[in-house]
XYZ file of C-alpha atoms in Angstrom:
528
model
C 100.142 52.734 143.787
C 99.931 55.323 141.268
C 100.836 52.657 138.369
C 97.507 50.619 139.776
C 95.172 53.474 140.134
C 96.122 54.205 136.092
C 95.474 50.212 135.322
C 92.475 50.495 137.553
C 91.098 53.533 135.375
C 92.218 52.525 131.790
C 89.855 48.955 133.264
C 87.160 50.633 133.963
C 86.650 52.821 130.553
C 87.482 49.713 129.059
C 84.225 48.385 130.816
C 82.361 51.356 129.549
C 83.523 51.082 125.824
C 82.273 47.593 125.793
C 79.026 48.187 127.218
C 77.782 51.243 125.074
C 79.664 49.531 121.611
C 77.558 46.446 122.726
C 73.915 48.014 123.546
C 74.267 50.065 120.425
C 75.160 47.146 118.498
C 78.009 48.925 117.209
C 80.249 46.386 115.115
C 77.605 44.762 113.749
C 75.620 47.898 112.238
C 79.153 49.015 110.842
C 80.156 45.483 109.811
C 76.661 45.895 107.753
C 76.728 49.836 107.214
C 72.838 49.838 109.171
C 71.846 52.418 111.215
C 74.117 55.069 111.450
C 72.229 57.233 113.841
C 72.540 54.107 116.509
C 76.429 54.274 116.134
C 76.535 57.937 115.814
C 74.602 57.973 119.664
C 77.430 55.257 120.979
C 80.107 57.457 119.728
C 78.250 60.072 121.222
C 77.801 58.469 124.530
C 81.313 57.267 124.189
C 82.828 61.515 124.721
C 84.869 63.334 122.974
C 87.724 60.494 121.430
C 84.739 58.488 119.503
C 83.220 61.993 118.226
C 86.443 63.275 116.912
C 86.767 60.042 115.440
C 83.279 59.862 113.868
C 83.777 63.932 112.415
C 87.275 62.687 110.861
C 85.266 59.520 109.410
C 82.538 62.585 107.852
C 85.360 63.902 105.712
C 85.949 60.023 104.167
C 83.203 58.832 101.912
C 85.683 56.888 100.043
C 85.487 54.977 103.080
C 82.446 54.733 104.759
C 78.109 54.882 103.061
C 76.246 58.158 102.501
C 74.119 57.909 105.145
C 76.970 57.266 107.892
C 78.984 60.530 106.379
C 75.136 62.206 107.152
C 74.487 61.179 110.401
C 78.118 62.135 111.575
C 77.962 65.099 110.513
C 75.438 65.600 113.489
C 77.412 64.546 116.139
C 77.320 66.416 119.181
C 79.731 67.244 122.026
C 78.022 66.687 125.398
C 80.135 68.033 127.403
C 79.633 69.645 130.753
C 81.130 72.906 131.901
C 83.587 73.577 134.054
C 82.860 75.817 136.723
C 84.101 79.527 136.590
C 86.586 78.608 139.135
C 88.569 75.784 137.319
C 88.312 78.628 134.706
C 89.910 81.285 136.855
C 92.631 78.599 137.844
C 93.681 77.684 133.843
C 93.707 81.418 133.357
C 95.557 82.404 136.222
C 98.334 79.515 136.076
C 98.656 80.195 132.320
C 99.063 83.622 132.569
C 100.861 84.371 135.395
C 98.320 86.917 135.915
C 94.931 87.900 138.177
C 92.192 87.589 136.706
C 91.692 91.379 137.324
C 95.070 92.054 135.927
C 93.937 90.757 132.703
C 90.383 91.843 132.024
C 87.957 94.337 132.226
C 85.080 91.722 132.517
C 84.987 88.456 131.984
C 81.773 86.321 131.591
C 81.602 83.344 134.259
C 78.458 81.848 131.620
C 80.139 80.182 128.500
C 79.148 80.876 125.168
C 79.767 77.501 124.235
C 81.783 74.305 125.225
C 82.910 71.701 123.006
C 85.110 68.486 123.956
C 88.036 70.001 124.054
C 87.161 73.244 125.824
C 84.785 76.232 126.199
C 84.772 79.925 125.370
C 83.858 82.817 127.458
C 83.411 86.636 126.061
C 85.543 88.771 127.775
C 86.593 92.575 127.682
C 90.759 93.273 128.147
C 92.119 96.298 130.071
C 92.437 98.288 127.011
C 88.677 97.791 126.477
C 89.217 95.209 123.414
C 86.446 92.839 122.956
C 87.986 88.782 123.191
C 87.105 85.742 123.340
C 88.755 83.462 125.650
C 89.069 79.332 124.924
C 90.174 77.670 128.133
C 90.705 73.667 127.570
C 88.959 71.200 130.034
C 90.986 69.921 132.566
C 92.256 66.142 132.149
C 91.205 66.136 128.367
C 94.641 65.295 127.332
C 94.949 62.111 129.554
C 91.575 60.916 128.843
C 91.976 60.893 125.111
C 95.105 59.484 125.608
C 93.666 56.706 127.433
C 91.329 55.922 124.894
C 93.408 55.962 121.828
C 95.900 53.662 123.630
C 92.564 51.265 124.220
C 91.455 52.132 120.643
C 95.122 50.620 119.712
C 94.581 47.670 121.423
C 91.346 47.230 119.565
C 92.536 47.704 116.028
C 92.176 43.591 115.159
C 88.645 44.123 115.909
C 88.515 46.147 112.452
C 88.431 43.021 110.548
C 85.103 42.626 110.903
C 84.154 46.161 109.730
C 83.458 46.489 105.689
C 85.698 48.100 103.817
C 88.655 47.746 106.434
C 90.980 46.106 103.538
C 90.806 49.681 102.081
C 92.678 51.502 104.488
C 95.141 50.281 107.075
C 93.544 50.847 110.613
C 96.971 51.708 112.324
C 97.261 54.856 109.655
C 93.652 55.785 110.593
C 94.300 55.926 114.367
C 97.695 57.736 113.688
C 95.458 60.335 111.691
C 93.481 60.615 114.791
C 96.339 60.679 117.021
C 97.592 63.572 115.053
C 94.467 65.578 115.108
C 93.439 65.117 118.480
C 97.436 65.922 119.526
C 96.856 69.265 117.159
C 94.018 70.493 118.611
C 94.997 69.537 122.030
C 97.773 72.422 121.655
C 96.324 75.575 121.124
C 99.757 76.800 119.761
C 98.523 75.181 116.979
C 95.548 76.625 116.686
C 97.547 80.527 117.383
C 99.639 79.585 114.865
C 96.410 78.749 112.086
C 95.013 81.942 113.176
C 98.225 84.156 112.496
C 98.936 82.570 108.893
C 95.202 82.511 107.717
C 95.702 86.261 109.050
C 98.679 87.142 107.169
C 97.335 85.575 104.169
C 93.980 87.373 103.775
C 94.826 91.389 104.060
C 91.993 91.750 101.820
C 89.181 94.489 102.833
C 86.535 92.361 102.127
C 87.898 89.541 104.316
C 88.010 89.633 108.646
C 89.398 87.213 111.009
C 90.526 87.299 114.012
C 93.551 88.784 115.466
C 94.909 86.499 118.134
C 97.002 87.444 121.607
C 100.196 85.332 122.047
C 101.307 86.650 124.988
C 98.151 85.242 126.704
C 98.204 82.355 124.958
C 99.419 78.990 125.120
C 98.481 75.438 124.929
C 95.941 75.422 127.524
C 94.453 78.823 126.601
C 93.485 81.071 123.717
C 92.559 84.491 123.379
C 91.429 86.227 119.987
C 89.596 89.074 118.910
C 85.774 88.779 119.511
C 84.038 88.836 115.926
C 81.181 90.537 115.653
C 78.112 90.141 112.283
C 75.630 87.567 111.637
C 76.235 83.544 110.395
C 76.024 83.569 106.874
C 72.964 81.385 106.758
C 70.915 83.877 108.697
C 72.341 86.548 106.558
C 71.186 84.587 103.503
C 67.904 84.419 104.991
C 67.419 87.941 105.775
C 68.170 89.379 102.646
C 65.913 86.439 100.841
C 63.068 88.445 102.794
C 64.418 91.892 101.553
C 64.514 90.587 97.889
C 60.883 89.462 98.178
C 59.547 92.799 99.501
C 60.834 94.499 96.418
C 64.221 95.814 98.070
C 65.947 94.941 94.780
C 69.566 95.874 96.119
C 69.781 93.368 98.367
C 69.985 91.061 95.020
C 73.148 92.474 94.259
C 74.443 92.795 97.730
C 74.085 88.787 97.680
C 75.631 88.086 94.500
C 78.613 90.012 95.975
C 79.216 88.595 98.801
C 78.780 85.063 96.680
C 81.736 86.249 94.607
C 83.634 87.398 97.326
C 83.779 84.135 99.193
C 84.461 81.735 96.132
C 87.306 84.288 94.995
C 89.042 83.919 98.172
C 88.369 80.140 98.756
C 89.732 79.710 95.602
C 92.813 81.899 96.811
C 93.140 79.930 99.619
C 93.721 76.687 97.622
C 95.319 77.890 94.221
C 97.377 81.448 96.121
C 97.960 79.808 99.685
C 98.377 76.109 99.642
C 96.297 76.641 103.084
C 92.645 76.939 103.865
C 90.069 76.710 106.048
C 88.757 73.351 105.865
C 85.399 73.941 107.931
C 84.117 76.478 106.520
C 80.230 75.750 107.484
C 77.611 78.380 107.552
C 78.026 78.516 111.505
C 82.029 79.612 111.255
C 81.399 82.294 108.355
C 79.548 85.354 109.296
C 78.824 88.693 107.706
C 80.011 92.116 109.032
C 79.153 95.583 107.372
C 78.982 93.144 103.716
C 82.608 91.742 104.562
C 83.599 88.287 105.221
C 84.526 86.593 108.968
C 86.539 83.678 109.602
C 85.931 81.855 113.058
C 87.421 78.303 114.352
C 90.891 77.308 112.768
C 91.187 73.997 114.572
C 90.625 72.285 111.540
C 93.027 73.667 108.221
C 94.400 72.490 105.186
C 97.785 72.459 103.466
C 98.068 71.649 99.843
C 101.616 71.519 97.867
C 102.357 72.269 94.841
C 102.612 68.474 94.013
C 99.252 67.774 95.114
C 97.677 70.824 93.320
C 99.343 69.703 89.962
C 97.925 65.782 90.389
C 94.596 67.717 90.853
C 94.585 69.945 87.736
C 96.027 66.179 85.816
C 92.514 64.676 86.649
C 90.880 68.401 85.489
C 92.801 68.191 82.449
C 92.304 64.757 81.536
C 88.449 65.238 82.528
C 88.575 68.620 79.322
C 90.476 65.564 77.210
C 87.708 63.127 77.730
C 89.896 60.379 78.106
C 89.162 57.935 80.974
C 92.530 55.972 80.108
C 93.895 59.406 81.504
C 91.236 59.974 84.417
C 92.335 56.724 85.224
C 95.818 57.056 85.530
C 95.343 60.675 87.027
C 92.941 59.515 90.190
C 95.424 56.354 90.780
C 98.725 58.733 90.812
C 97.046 60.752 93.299
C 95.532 58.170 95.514
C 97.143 55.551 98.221
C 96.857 52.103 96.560
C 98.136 48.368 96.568
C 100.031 46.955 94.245
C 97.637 44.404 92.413
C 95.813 47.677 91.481
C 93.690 46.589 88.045
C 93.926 49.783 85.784
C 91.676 48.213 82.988
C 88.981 48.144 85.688
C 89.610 51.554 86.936
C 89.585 52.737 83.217
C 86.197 51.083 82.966
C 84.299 52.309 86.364
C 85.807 56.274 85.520
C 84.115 55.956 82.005
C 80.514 54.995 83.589
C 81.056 57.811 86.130
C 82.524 60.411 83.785
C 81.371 59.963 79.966
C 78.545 62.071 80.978
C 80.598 65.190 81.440
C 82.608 64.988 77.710
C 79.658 66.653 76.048
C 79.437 69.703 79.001
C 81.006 73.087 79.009
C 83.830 73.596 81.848
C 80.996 75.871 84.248
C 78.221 73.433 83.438
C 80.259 70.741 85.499
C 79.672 70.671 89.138
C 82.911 70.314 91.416
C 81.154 68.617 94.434
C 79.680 65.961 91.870
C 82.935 65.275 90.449
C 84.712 64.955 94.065
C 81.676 62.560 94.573
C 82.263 60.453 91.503
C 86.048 60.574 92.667
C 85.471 59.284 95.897
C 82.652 56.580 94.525
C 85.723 55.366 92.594
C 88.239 55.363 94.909
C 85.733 53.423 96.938
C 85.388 50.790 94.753
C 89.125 50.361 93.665
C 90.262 50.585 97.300
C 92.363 53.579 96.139
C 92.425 55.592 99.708
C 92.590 59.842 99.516
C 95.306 61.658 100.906
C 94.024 63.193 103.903
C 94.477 66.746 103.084
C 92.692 66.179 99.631
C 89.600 64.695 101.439
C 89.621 68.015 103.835
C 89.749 69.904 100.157
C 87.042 67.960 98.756
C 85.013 68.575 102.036
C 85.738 72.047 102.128
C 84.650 73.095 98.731
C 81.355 71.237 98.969
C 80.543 73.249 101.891
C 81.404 76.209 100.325
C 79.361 75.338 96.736
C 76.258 74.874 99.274
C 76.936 78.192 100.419
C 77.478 79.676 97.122
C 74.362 77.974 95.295
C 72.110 79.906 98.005
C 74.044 83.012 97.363
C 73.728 83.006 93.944
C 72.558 79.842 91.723
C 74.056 80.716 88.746
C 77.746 81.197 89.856
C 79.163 77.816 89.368
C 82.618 76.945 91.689
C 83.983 74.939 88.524
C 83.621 77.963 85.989
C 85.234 80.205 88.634
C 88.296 78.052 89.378
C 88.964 77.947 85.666
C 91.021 80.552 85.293
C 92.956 80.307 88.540
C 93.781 76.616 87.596
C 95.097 78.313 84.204
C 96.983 81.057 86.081
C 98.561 78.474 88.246
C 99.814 76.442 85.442
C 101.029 79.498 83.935
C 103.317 80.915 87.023
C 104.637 77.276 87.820
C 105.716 77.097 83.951
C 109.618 78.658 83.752
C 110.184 79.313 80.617
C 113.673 79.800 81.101
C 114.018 75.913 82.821
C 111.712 74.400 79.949
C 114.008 76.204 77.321
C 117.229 74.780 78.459
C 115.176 71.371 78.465
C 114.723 71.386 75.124
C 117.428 72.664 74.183
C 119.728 69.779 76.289
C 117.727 67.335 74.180
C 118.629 69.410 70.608
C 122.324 69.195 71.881
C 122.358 65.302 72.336
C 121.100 65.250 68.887
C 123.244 67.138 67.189
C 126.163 65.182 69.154
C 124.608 62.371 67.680
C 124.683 64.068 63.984
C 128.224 63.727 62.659
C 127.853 59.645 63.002
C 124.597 59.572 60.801
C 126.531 60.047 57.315
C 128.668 56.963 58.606
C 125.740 54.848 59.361
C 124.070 56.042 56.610
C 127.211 55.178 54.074
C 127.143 51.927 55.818
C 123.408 51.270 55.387
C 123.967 52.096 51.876
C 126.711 49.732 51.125
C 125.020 46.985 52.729
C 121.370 47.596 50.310
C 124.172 47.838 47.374
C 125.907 44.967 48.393
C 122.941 42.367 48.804
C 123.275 42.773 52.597
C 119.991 44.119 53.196
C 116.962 44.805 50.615
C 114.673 47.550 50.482
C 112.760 49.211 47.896
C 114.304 52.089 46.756
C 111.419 54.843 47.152
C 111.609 53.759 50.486
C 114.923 54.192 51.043
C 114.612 57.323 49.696
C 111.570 58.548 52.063
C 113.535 57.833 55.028
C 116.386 59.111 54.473
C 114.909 62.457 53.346
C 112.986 62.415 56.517
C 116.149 61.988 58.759
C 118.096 64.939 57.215
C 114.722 66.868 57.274
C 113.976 66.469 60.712
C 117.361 66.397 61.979
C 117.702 70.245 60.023
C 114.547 71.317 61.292
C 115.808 70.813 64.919
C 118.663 72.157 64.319
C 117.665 75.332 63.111
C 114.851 75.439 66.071
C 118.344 74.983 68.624
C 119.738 77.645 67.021
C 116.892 80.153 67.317
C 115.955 79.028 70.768
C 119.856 79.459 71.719
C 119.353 83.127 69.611
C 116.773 84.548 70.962
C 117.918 83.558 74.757
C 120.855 86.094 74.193
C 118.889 88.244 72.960
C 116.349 88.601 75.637
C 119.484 89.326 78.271
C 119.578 92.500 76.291
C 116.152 94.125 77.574
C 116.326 96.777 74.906
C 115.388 93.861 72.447
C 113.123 91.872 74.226
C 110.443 91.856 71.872
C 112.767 90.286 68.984
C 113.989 87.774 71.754
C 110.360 86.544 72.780
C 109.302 86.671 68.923
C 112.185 84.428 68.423
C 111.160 81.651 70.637
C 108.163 82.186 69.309
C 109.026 81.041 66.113
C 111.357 78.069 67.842
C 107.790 76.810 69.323
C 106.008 76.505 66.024
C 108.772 74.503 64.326
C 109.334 72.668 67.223
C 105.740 71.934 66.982
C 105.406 71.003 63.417
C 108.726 68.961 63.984
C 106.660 66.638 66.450
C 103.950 66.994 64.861
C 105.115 65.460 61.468
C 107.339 62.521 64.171
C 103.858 61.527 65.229
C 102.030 61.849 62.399
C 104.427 59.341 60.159
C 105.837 57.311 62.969
């Protein structure tokens, strides 16, 4: 009975999909990319599944037009509330606890509600201020129901543009996994305590959360108090033009504050907000708050190093290099044409060979990134998508904050300090110095050869002019004494830096070792 009741309801949202996808006209205006805001009000009609889906699709312009990733951006939840009483019942069942046992007050009005659930202000027993996130009852199985239907649907992607880029099953999987992550508000607990234990800094707030409330039906966290950044902006704007010339300052401070530690985040953390829009930043007593960590990123240390490659090979002005940089970071088939990768990177990126590192603008180069990707059907990790979201939001932040701090100049020397600490120069010492040792193993068989080689010009065996001769085997013996005095002083000077009395002789040492190993590649290259 219960088994036909389930088919019965799974039927009849089927029904529904249908309907609202049909009288918006929904595969054809995405099979066409036309008028996103129709789609955007199916998926709005559709509840909270087909907006989830449509905010993950805002993060992937290497997938989708311009004017889709605009319109859904403004997709709405509407989403009723539950009555105070369902909201007493989570509470009470989750806690083990009255309501009275719990808090001072709590407010039976909402301050908001979302798809997933709402948030009250309450006050705890020991007079903190909190805000309390309850989830809507029966969310779970009704997204569940309609990404199982959604999975049924995937052959229907065919006829969408584009949908030989990506692979429609890995899509829906990254839905399934956000949806299943912000389902669980452990999740979200355990987001808020990290980002917490990350950012001690004064000039940074978030919220302290309360795990022994908590679980995954219900959150409770500090209540934030201060002003959304865009307001703040705002105010101040109207200071400035009265003639209240500190409030310039007090901008510009605030501007460095926040790209400092979004730039910690990335290059310090490997984890960062990914949503950071005006509306979840706010301003306290000229300090920084944090709000909503349903939505972070995670960046390794792989994916950080393919990032600085395209940087790099961007300074170089080589699109051979862009190229090959933007492919080894990106998802790709095999029939992947580099030559005309090479070619769309140089009509994208020539322009910025003849600009200064802080003249470049990040969110222009993600762009041109993405606009590539697009065309090669190269697909973005997802986590590098959230990035490049992320920091465009916050350079639209910054700009108002203070025009001429530029996100690319200011990430300069973190990229350089990160490329700095990952560099051992113990592990790239032994390196080169395993490759001097197969040399040298190599050395006591040249004078053989070389008699041999000799024999056979003097012999008839083999003719060569003698200058010639003469060239290379000076070259050999040069080169091969060259590296071996640079193993010797490398070995040298790594005894001597064991013995910290002399570690200036031992670092001077290596030193040395670097410029002859230099000049000894240098001269390879230069006469191979």
């Amino acid at each position: 009975m219960i088994k036909d009741e389930n088919n019965l309801s799974k039927n009849s949202r089927l029904l529904e999909i249908i309907k609202v996808l049909t009288s918006h006209n929904v595969l054809f205006n995405l099979a066409r990319q036309t008028n996103p805001g129709e789609v955007r009000e199916a998926f709005e009609d559709l509840g909270p599944t087909f907006i989830k889906l449509g905010q993950l699709l805002s993060t992937r312009d290497d997938i989708i037009s311009e004017e889709y990733i605009s319109e859904f951006k403004k997709l709405q939840d509407q989403v009723k509330t539950d009555d105070f009483e369902i909201v007493r019942e989570i509470i009470e069942n989750s806690t083990n606890m009255e309501i009275d046992e719990l808090f001072e007050e709590l407010d039976e009005i909402p301050l908001a509600s979302a798809s997933i659930g709402q948030v009250h202000y309450g006050k705890l027993l020991s007079g903190t201020e909190v805000v309390v996130k309850v989830q809507h009852p029966g969310i779970y199985e009704k997204m569940s129901t309609d990404i199982e239907l959604l999975e049924k649907a995937i052959p229907v992607m065919k006829f969408i543009p584009n949908s030989n880029m990506i692979n429609p099953y890995d899509m829906l999987d990254e839905l399934k996994r956000s949806l299943l992550i912000e389902l669980d508000f452990n999740n979200e607990t355990n987001n808020i305590e990290k980002f917490f234990n990350n950012n001690t800094d004064e000039n940074i707030i978030c919220p302290k959360v309360y795990r022994q409330f908590s679980n995954k039906n219900l959150l409770i966290m500090d209540f934030m108090k201060g002003i959304k950044i865009s307001d703040y902006i705002i105010n101040v704007d109207e200071e400035v033009s009265r003639g209240n010339k500190k409030f310039f300052n007090i901008k510009k401070n605030i501007a460095n504050i926040l790209i400092d530690n979004y730039i910690k985040q990335i290059f310090e953390d490997g984890f960062f907000h990914a949503d950071p829009h005006p509306g979840n930043i706010l301003v306290c007593d000229d300090k920084l708050v944090y709000l909503d960590f349903g939505m972070m990123g995670s960046l390794d240390d792989q994916t950080i190093e393919k990032l600085n490659h395209i940087v790099a090979a961007l300074v170089q002005e080589d699109d051979a290099l862009i190229a090959k940089a933007i492919a080894n970071l990106c998802k790709h088939s095999k029939d992947l044409n580099m030559d005309i990768l090479t070619e769309d990177v140089g009509k994208l990126f020539s322009k910025y060979y003849d600009m200064s590192i802080g003249d470049m603008s990040l969110p222009e180069i993600f762009s041109n990134v993405t606009k590539v990707c697009s065309k090669n059907h190269l697909i973005l990790p997802s986590n590098v998508a959230l990035l490049f979201k992320g920091i465009t939001t916050i350079e639209g932040i910054i700009l108002q904050l203070d025009p001429n701090l530029s996100f690319m100049s200011a990430i300069e020397p973190y990229a350089q300090n990160y490329l700095i600490k990952k560099f051992d120069l113990q592990k790239e010492s032994l390196q080169l110095l395993r490759s001097l040792i197969k040399l040298m193993k190599i050395a006591p068989d040249l004078p053989v050869k070389l008699s041999k080689f000799l024999d056979d010009i003097i012999n008839g065996r083999f003719k060569l002019n003698t200058d010639m001769q003469l060239y290379y085997i000076n070259r050999i013996f040069g080169n091969l004494s060259l590296s071996i005095i640079t193993a010797a002083l490398i070995i040298g000077s790594s005894i001597i830096v064991q013995n910290n009395k002399l570690t200036n002789l031992g670092i001077t040492g290596f030193i040395i070792s670097l410029v002859l190993l230099f000049f000894l590649l240098f001269s390879i290259y230069k006469k191979k």
